[in-house]
């Protein structure tokens, strides 16, 4: 056991989660796995995602991770339940669109931005069923291609996707926008510009608190008082499987 926390996503998205994790757990050391080979996840089938994510969990476990964070809404909503069955010996924490936070804070009209896979997932429907009150509206907007455009740094594509998505919501009195993909915090200014009255929320604080809680329950908190670090690995730099 190397006392590491593994974190993965299809690319840079999960770094928005790492930021919060480091704030809440400054003495932990993280191994961040960016799966650029398979980016984007958002238009893959559940079977494809399960195949991809179980290989990553295996890799991170073999590297000595004591807990693994699925820093991706798509992989979490599509695969977390199944991954927990496949890997009962490792603690897995995922991230889901912050629908509960939006509902608990009494927002009336919430717009959820996420990948097509997250939007159509059963887990997203469950979250709405569990937390939405009668007087609240939740609008689901699949943002096809947005995570990939962010990953590639294509500002023009980002803007044209956002223009298309937001044109349907200008007259809906949206007061809350859920960033339901870990890539989206990197373009929060672009998003905020389109509906300046709305509050933007994401799931990073919830994930970081849950990771801390799990480490405490399992007595796995790093006792060192030194500042932790982040090691990075990219799937493109690893040897291909035969
Ligand atoms: N950042 C991921 C998410 O939270 C995945 C985006 C993608 O690869 O499509 O959903």
Coordinates of N, CA, C and O in Angstrom, one line a residue, residues 20-174:
X20 N -10.4 20.5 -5.3 CA -11.2 20.5 -4.0 C -10.7 19.5 -3.1 O -10.6 19.7 -1.9
X21 N -10.2 18.3 -3.6 CA -9.7 17.2 -2.7 C -8.5 17.7 -2.0 O -8.3 17.5 -0.8
X22 N -7.6 18.5 -2.7 CA -6.4 19.0 -2.0 C -6.7 20.0 -1.0 O -6.0 20.1 0.0
X23 N -7.8 20.8 -1.2 CA -8.2 21.8 -0.2 C -8.6 21.1 1.1 O -8.2 21.4 2.2
X24 N -9.4 20.0 0.9 CA -10.0 19.3 2.1 C -9.0 18.3 2.7 O -9.1 18.0 3.9
X25 N -8.1 17.8 1.9 CA -7.2 16.7 2.3 C -5.8 17.1 1.9 O -5.2 16.5 1.1
X26 N -5.2 18.2 2.6 CA -3.9 18.7 2.1 C -2.8 17.8 2.3 O -1.7 18.0 1.6
X27 N -2.9 16.8 3.1 CA -1.7 15.9 3.4 C -1.8 14.6 2.6 O -0.9 13.7 2.7
X28 N -2.8 14.4 1.8 CA -2.9 13.2 1.0 C -2.1 13.4 -0.3 O -2.0 14.5 -0.9
X29 N -1.7 12.2 -0.9 CA -1.0 12.2 -2.2 C -1.9 11.5 -3.2 O -2.5 10.5 -2.9
X30 N -2.0 12.1 -4.4 CA -3.0 11.7 -5.4 C -2.2 11.1 -6.6 O -1.2 11.7 -7.0
X31 N -2.8 10.1 -7.2 CA -2.3 9.6 -8.5 C -3.5 9.9 -9.5 O -4.5 9.3 -9.4
X32 N -3.2 10.9 -10.4 CA -4.3 11.3 -11.3 C -4.1 10.6 -12.7 O -3.0 10.7 -13.3
X33 N -5.1 9.9 -13.1 CA -5.0 9.1 -14.4 C -5.9 9.8 -15.4 O -7.2 9.8 -15.2
X34 N -5.3 10.4 -16.4 CA -6.1 11.1 -17.5 C -6.2 10.1 -18.6 O -5.2 9.7 -19.2
X35 N -7.4 9.7 -18.9 CA -7.6 8.6 -20.0 C -7.8 9.3 -21.3 O -8.9 9.2 -22.0
X36 N -6.8 10.0 -21.8 CA -7.0 10.7 -23.1 C -7.2 9.8 -24.3 O -7.8 10.2 -25.3
X37 N -6.7 8.6 -24.1 CA -7.0 7.6 -25.2 C -8.4 7.4 -25.5 O -8.8 7.2 -26.7
X38 N -9.2 7.4 -24.5 CA -10.7 7.1 -24.7 C -11.6 8.3 -24.6 O -12.8 8.2 -24.5
X39 N -11.0 9.5 -24.6 CA -11.8 10.7 -24.5 C -12.5 11.0 -25.8 O -11.9 10.9 -26.9
X40 N -13.8 11.3 -25.9 CA -14.7 11.5 -24.8 C -15.4 10.3 -24.3 O -15.7 9.4 -25.1
X41 N -15.8 10.3 -23.0 CA -16.6 9.1 -22.5 C -18.1 9.3 -22.9 O -18.9 8.4 -22.9
X42 N -18.5 10.6 -23.0 CA -19.9 11.0 -23.0 C -20.8 10.4 -24.1 O -22.0 10.5 -24.0
X43 N -20.2 9.8 -25.2 CA -21.0 9.2 -26.2 C -20.7 7.7 -26.4 O -21.0 7.1 -27.4
X44 N -20.2 7.1 -25.3 CA -19.9 5.7 -25.4 C -21.0 4.9 -24.7 O -21.8 5.4 -23.9
X45 N -21.1 3.6 -25.1 CA -22.2 2.8 -24.5 C -21.7 2.4 -23.0 O -20.5 2.5 -22.7
X46 N -22.7 1.9 -22.3 CA -22.4 1.5 -20.9 C -21.3 0.3 -20.9 O -20.4 0.3 -20.1
X47 N -21.5 -0.6 -21.9 CA -20.5 -1.7 -22.0 C -19.1 -1.2 -22.2 O -18.2 -1.7 -21.6
X48 N -19.0 -0.3 -23.2 CA -17.7 0.3 -23.5 C -17.1 0.9 -22.3 O -15.9 0.7 -21.9
X49 N -17.9 1.7 -21.6 CA -17.4 2.5 -20.4 C -17.0 1.5 -19.3 O -16.0 1.7 -18.6
X50 N -17.8 0.4 -19.1 CA -17.5 -0.5 -18.1 C -16.1 -1.2 -18.4 O -15.3 -1.4 -17.4
X51 N -15.9 -1.5 -19.6 CA -14.7 -2.2 -20.0 C -13.5 -1.2 -19.7 O -12.5 -1.6 -19.1
X52 N -13.7 0.0 -20.1 CA -12.6 1.1 -20.0 C -12.3 1.3 -18.5 O -11.2 1.3 -18.0
X53 N -13.4 1.5 -17.7 CA -13.2 2.0 -16.3 C -12.7 0.8 -15.4 O -12.0 1.0 -14.5
X54 N -13.2 -0.4 -15.8 CA -12.7 -1.5 -14.9 C -11.2 -1.7 -15.1 O -10.4 -2.1 -14.2
X55 N -10.7 -1.5 -16.3 CA -9.2 -1.6 -16.5 C -8.5 -0.5 -15.7 O -7.4 -0.7 -15.2
X56 N -9.1 0.7 -15.7 CA -8.4 1.8 -14.9 C -8.4 1.5 -13.4 O -7.4 1.7 -12.7
X57 N -9.6 1.0 -12.9 CA -9.6 0.7 -11.5 C -8.6 -0.4 -11.2 O -7.8 -0.3 -10.2
X58 N -8.5 -1.4 -12.0 CA -7.4 -2.4 -11.8 C -6.0 -1.8 -11.8 O -5.2 -2.1 -10.9
X59 N -5.8 -0.9 -12.7 CA -4.4 -0.3 -12.8 C -4.1 0.5 -11.5 O -3.1 0.4 -10.9
X60 N -5.1 1.3 -11.1 CA -4.9 2.2 -9.9 C -4.8 1.3 -8.7 O -4.0 1.6 -7.8
X61 N -5.5 0.3 -8.6 CA -5.4 -0.6 -7.5 C -4.0 -1.3 -7.4 O -3.4 -1.3 -6.4
X62 N -3.5 -1.7 -8.6 CA -2.2 -2.3 -8.7 C -1.1 -1.3 -8.3 O 0.0 -1.7 -7.9
X63 N -1.4 0.0 -8.5 CA -0.4 1.0 -8.2 C -0.4 1.3 -6.7 O 0.4 2.1 -6.2
X64 N -1.3 0.7 -6.0 CA -1.3 0.8 -4.5 C -2.3 1.9 -4.0 O -2.0 2.4 -2.9
X65 N -3.3 2.2 -4.7 CA -4.3 3.2 -4.2 C -5.2 2.6 -3.1 O -5.7 1.5 -3.3
X66 N -5.4 3.4 -2.1 CA -6.2 3.0 -1.0 C -7.7 3.3 -1.2 O -8.6 2.8 -0.5
X67 N -7.9 4.2 -2.1 CA -9.3 4.7 -2.5 C -9.2 5.2 -3.9 O -8.2 5.8 -4.3
X68 N -10.3 5.0 -4.6 CA -10.3 5.5 -6.0 C -11.5 6.4 -6.2 O -12.6 6.1 -5.9
X69 N -11.2 7.6 -6.8 CA -12.3 8.6 -7.1 C -12.5 8.6 -8.6 O -11.6 8.8 -9.4
X70 N -13.8 8.3 -8.9 CA -14.2 8.3 -10.3 C -14.6 9.8 -10.6 O -15.7 10.2 -10.2
X71 N -13.7 10.6 -11.1 CA -13.9 12.0 -11.1 C -14.6 12.4 -12.4 O -14.2 13.4 -13.1
X72 N -15.6 11.7 -12.7 CA -16.3 11.8 -14.0 C -17.8 11.4 -13.8 O -18.1 10.3 -13.3
X73 N -18.7 12.4 -14.1 CA -20.1 12.1 -13.9 C -20.6 11.0 -14.8 O -21.4 10.2 -14.5
X74 N -20.0 10.9 -16.1 CA -20.5 10.0 -17.0 C -20.1 8.5 -16.5 O -21.0 7.7 -16.5
X75 N -18.9 8.3 -16.2 CA -18.5 7.0 -15.7 C -19.2 6.6 -14.4 O -19.5 5.5 -14.2
X76 N -19.4 7.6 -13.5 CA -20.1 7.3 -12.3 C -21.6 6.9 -12.5 O -22.0 5.9 -12.0
X77 N -22.3 7.8 -13.3 CA -23.7 7.5 -13.4 C -23.9 6.2 -14.2 O -24.9 5.5 -14.0
X78 N -23.0 5.9 -15.1 CA -23.2 4.7 -15.9 C -22.6 3.4 -15.3 O -23.1 2.3 -15.5
X79 N -21.5 3.5 -14.5 CA -20.8 2.3 -14.1 C -20.5 2.1 -12.7 O -20.1 1.0 -12.3
X80 N -20.8 3.1 -11.8 CA -20.3 2.9 -10.4 C -20.9 1.7 -9.7 O -20.2 1.0 -9.1
X81 N -22.3 1.5 -9.9 CA -22.9 0.4 -9.2 C -22.2 -0.9 -9.6 O -21.9 -1.7 -8.7
X82 N -22.0 -1.1 -10.9 CA -21.4 -2.3 -11.4 C -19.9 -2.5 -10.9 O -19.5 -3.5 -10.6
X83 N -19.2 -1.3 -10.9 CA -17.8 -1.4 -10.5 C -17.7 -1.8 -9.1 O -16.8 -2.5 -8.7
X84 N -18.6 -1.3 -8.2 CA -18.6 -1.7 -6.8 C -18.8 -3.2 -6.7 O -18.2 -3.8 -5.8
X85 N -19.6 -3.8 -7.5 CA -19.8 -5.3 -7.5 C -18.5 -6.0 -7.9 O -18.2 -7.0 -7.4
X86 N -17.9 -5.4 -9.0 CA -16.7 -6.1 -9.5 C -15.5 -5.9 -8.6 O -14.6 -6.8 -8.6
X87 N -15.5 -4.8 -7.9 CA -14.3 -4.5 -7.0 C -14.7 -4.3 -5.6 O -14.6 -3.2 -5.0
X88 N -15.2 -5.3 -4.9 CA -15.7 -5.1 -3.5 C -14.6 -4.8 -2.5 O -14.9 -4.3 -1.4
X89 N -13.4 -5.0 -2.9 CA -12.3 -4.8 -2.0 C -11.7 -3.4 -2.0 O -10.7 -3.1 -1.3
X90 N -12.2 -2.6 -2.9 CA -11.6 -1.2 -3.0 C -12.7 -0.2 -2.8 O -13.8 -0.4 -3.3
X91 N -12.3 0.9 -2.1 CA -13.3 2.0 -1.8 C -13.4 2.8 -3.1 O -12.4 3.4 -3.5
X92 N -14.6 2.9 -3.6 CA -14.8 3.8 -4.8 C -15.8 4.9 -4.5 O -16.8 4.7 -3.9
X93 N -15.4 6.1 -4.9 CA -16.2 7.3 -4.7 C -16.4 7.9 -6.0 O -15.5 8.1 -6.8
X94 N -17.7 8.3 -6.3 CA -18.0 8.8 -7.7 C -18.5 10.3 -7.5 O -18.7 10.8 -6.4
X95 N -18.8 10.9 -8.7 CA -19.4 12.2 -8.7 C -20.6 12.2 -9.6 O -20.6 11.6 -10.7
X96 N -21.7 12.7 -9.1 CA -22.9 12.8 -9.9 C -23.4 14.3 -10.0 O -23.0 15.1 -9.2
X97 N -24.2 14.6 -11.0 CA -24.7 16.0 -11.0 C -25.3 16.4 -9.7 O -26.1 15.6 -9.1
X98 N -25.0 17.6 -9.3 CA -25.4 18.1 -7.9 C -26.9 18.5 -7.9 O -27.3 19.6 -7.4
X99 N -27.8 17.6 -8.3 CA -29.2 17.8 -8.3 C -29.7 17.9 -6.9 O -30.6 18.8 -6.6
X100 N -29.2 17.1 -6.0 CA -29.6 17.2 -4.6 C -29.4 18.6 -4.0 O -30.2 19.2 -3.3
X101 N -28.1 19.1 -4.3 CA -27.8 20.4 -3.7 C -28.7 21.5 -4.3 O -29.2 22.3 -3.5
X102 N -29.0 21.4 -5.6 CA -29.9 22.4 -6.2 C -31.3 22.3 -5.5 O -31.9 23.4 -5.1
X103 N -31.8 21.1 -5.3 CA -33.2 21.0 -4.7 C -33.2 21.4 -3.3 O -34.1 22.1 -2.8
X104 N -32.2 21.0 -2.5 CA -32.1 21.3 -1.1 C -32.0 22.8 -0.9 O -32.4 23.3 0.2
X105 N -31.4 23.5 -1.8 CA -31.3 25.0 -1.7 C -32.5 25.7 -2.3 O -32.4 27.0 -2.5
X106 N -33.5 25.0 -2.6 CA -34.8 25.6 -3.0 C -34.7 26.4 -4.3 O -35.5 27.3 -4.5
X107 N -33.8 26.0 -5.2 CA -33.9 26.7 -6.5 C -35.1 26.2 -7.2 O -35.5 25.0 -7.1
X108 N -35.7 27.1 -8.0 CA -37.0 26.8 -8.6 C -36.8 26.1 -10.0 O -37.5 25.2 -10.3
X109 N -35.9 26.7 -10.7 CA -35.7 26.2 -12.1 C -34.2 25.9 -12.4 O -33.4 26.8 -12.5
X110 N -33.9 24.6 -12.3 CA -32.5 24.2 -12.4 C -32.2 23.6 -13.8 O -33.0 22.8 -14.3
X111 N -31.1 24.1 -14.4 CA -30.7 23.6 -15.6 C -29.5 22.7 -15.4 O -28.5 23.1 -14.8
X112 N -29.6 21.4 -15.8 CA -28.5 20.5 -15.6 C -27.7 20.3 -16.9 O -28.3 19.9 -17.9
X113 N -26.5 20.7 -16.9 CA -25.6 20.5 -18.1 C -24.8 19.3 -17.9 O -24.1 19.2 -16.9
X114 N -24.8 18.4 -18.9 CA -24.0 17.1 -18.7 C -23.8 16.5 -20.1 O -24.4 16.9 -21.1
X115 N -23.0 15.4 -20.1 CA -22.9 14.7 -21.4 C -24.2 13.9 -21.7 O -25.0 13.6 -20.8
X116 N -24.4 13.6 -23.0 CA -25.6 12.8 -23.3 C -25.7 11.5 -22.5 O -26.8 11.2 -22.0
X117 N -24.6 10.8 -22.2 CA -24.7 9.6 -21.4 C -25.2 9.9 -20.0 O -26.0 9.1 -19.5
X118 N -24.7 10.9 -19.4 CA -25.1 11.2 -18.0 C -26.6 11.6 -18.0 O -27.3 11.1 -17.1
X119 N -27.0 12.4 -19.0 CA -28.4 12.9 -19.0 C -29.3 11.7 -19.1 O -30.4 11.6 -18.5
X120 N -29.0 10.7 -20.0 CA -29.9 9.6 -20.2 C -29.8 8.5 -19.2 O -30.5 7.5 -19.2
X121 N -28.8 8.6 -18.2 CA -28.6 7.5 -17.3 C -29.7 7.4 -16.3 O -30.4 8.3 -15.9
X122 N -29.9 6.2 -15.8 CA -30.9 5.8 -14.8 C -30.6 6.6 -13.5 O -31.5 7.0 -12.8
X123 N -29.3 6.8 -13.2 CA -28.9 7.4 -12.0 C -29.4 8.9 -11.9 O -29.8 9.3 -10.9
X124 N -29.3 9.6 -13.1 CA -29.8 10.9 -13.1 C -31.3 11.0 -12.9 O -31.8 11.8 -12.1
X125 N -32.0 10.0 -13.5 CA -33.5 10.0 -13.2 C -33.8 9.7 -11.8 O -34.7 10.3 -11.2
X126 N -33.0 8.8 -11.1 CA -33.1 8.5 -9.7 C -32.9 9.8 -8.9 O -33.7 10.0 -7.9
X127 N -31.9 10.5 -9.2 CA -31.6 11.8 -8.4 C -32.8 12.7 -8.5 O -33.2 13.3 -7.5
X128 N -33.4 12.9 -9.7 CA -34.5 13.8 -9.8 C -35.7 13.2 -9.0 O -36.4 14.0 -8.3
X129 N -36.0 11.9 -9.1 CA -37.1 11.3 -8.4 C -36.9 11.5 -6.9 O -37.8 11.8 -6.2
X130 N -35.7 11.3 -6.4 CA -35.4 11.4 -5.0 C -35.5 12.8 -4.4 O -35.8 12.9 -3.2
X131 N -35.0 13.8 -5.2 CA -34.8 15.1 -4.5 C -35.7 16.2 -5.0 O -35.9 17.2 -4.3
X132 N -36.3 16.1 -6.2 CA -37.1 17.2 -6.8 C -38.4 17.4 -6.0 O -39.1 16.4 -5.9
X133 N -38.7 18.6 -5.6 CA -40.0 18.8 -5.0 C -41.0 19.2 -6.0 O -40.6 19.7 -7.1
X134 N -42.3 19.1 -5.7 CA -43.4 19.4 -6.7 C -43.3 20.8 -7.3 O -43.5 20.9 -8.5
X135 N -42.9 21.8 -6.6 CA -42.8 23.1 -7.1 C -41.5 23.5 -7.9 O -41.3 24.6 -8.2
X136 N -40.7 22.5 -8.0 CA -39.4 22.7 -8.7 C -39.3 22.1 -10.1 O -39.9 21.1 -10.4
X137 N -38.6 22.8 -11.0 CA -38.4 22.3 -12.3 C -36.9 21.9 -12.5 O -36.1 22.7 -12.2
X138 N -36.7 20.8 -13.2 CA -35.3 20.4 -13.5 C -35.3 20.2 -15.0 O -36.0 19.4 -15.6
X139 N -34.4 21.0 -15.7 CA -34.3 20.9 -17.2 C -33.0 20.2 -17.4 O -31.9 20.5 -16.9
X140 N -33.0 19.2 -18.3 CA -31.8 18.4 -18.6 C -31.3 18.8 -20.0 O -32.0 18.6 -21.0
X141 N -30.0 19.2 -20.1 CA -29.5 19.6 -21.4 C -28.3 18.8 -21.7 O -27.2 19.0 -21.1
X142 N -28.4 17.9 -22.7 CA -27.2 17.1 -23.1 C -26.3 18.0 -23.9 O -26.8 18.6 -24.9
X143 N -25.1 18.1 -23.6 CA -24.2 19.0 -24.3 C -23.2 18.1 -25.1 O -22.0 17.9 -24.8
X144 N -23.7 17.7 -26.2 CA -22.9 16.8 -27.2 C -21.6 17.5 -27.6 O -21.7 18.7 -28.0
X145 N -20.5 16.9 -27.4 CA -19.2 17.4 -27.9 C -18.6 18.5 -27.0 O -17.5 18.9 -27.3
X146 N -19.3 18.9 -25.9 CA -18.7 20.0 -25.1 C -17.4 19.6 -24.4 O -16.4 20.3 -24.4
X147 N -17.5 18.5 -23.7 CA -16.3 18.0 -22.9 C -15.1 17.9 -23.9 O -14.0 18.3 -23.5
X148 N -15.3 17.3 -25.0 CA -14.2 17.1 -26.0 C -13.7 18.5 -26.5 O -12.4 18.6 -26.6
X149 N -14.5 19.4 -26.7 CA -14.1 20.7 -27.2 C -13.2 21.4 -26.1 O -12.2 22.0 -26.4
X150 N -13.6 21.2 -24.8 CA -12.9 21.8 -23.7 C -11.5 21.1 -23.6 O -10.5 21.7 -23.5
X151 N -11.6 19.8 -23.8 CA -10.3 19.0 -23.7 C -9.3 19.4 -24.8 O -8.1 19.5 -24.5
X152 N -9.9 19.7 -26.0 CA -9.0 20.1 -27.1 C -8.7 21.6 -27.1 O -8.0 22.1 -27.9
X153 N -9.3 22.3 -26.1 CA -9.0 23.8 -26.1 C -9.6 24.5 -27.3 O -9.0 25.5 -27.7
X154 N -10.7 24.0 -27.8 CA -11.3 24.7 -29.0 C -12.4 25.7 -28.6 O -13.6 25.3 -28.5
X155 N -12.0 26.9 -28.3 CA -12.9 27.9 -27.8 C -14.1 28.2 -28.7 O -15.2 28.4 -28.2
X156 N -13.8 28.2 -30.0 CA -14.9 28.4 -31.0 C -16.0 27.4 -30.9 O -17.2 27.7 -30.9
X157 N -15.6 26.1 -30.8 CA -16.6 25.0 -30.7 C -17.3 25.1 -29.3 O -18.5 24.9 -29.3
X158 N -16.6 25.4 -28.3 CA -17.2 25.6 -27.0 C -18.4 26.6 -27.1 O -19.5 26.4 -26.7
X159 N -18.0 27.8 -27.7 CA -19.0 28.8 -27.8 C -20.2 28.4 -28.6 O -21.4 28.7 -28.3
X160 N -20.0 27.8 -29.7 CA -21.1 27.4 -30.6 C -22.0 26.3 -30.0 O -23.2 26.4 -30.1
X161 N -21.4 25.4 -29.2 CA -22.2 24.4 -28.5 C -23.0 25.1 -27.4 O -24.2 24.9 -27.3
X162 N -22.4 26.0 -26.7 CA -23.2 26.7 -25.6 C -24.3 27.5 -26.2 O -25.4 27.6 -25.6
X163 N -24.0 28.2 -27.3 CA -25.1 29.0 -28.0 C -26.3 28.1 -28.3 O -27.4 28.5 -28.0
X164 N -26.0 27.0 -28.9 CA -27.1 26.0 -29.2 C -27.9 25.6 -28.0 O -29.1 25.6 -27.9
X165 N -27.1 25.2 -26.9 CA -27.8 24.6 -25.7 C -28.6 25.7 -25.1 O -29.8 25.5 -24.7
X166 N -28.1 26.9 -24.9 CA -28.7 28.0 -24.1 C -29.9 28.6 -24.8 O -30.7 29.3 -24.1
X167 N -30.0 28.5 -26.1 CA -31.1 29.2 -26.8 C -32.5 28.7 -26.3 O -33.4 29.5 -26.3
X168 N -32.6 27.5 -25.9 CA -33.9 26.9 -25.4 C -34.2 27.4 -24.0 O -35.3 27.0 -23.5
X169 N -33.3 28.0 -23.3 CA -33.5 28.2 -21.8 C -33.6 29.7 -21.4 O -33.6 30.0 -20.2
X170 N -33.6 30.6 -22.4 CA -33.5 32.0 -22.1 C -34.8 32.5 -21.3 O -34.7 33.4 -20.6
X171 N -35.9 31.8 -21.6 CA -37.2 32.3 -21.0 C -37.7 31.4 -19.9 O -38.9 31.4 -19.6
X172 N -36.8 30.6 -19.3 CA -37.3 29.7 -18.3 C -37.0 30.1 -16.9 O -37.2 29.3 -15.9
X173 N -36.6 31.3 -16.7 CA -36.3 31.8 -15.3 C -35.3 30.9 -14.6 O -35.5 30.6 -13.4
X174 N -34.3 30.4 -15.3 CA -33.3 29.5 -14.6 C -32.6 30.3 -13.5 O -32.0 31.3 -13.7

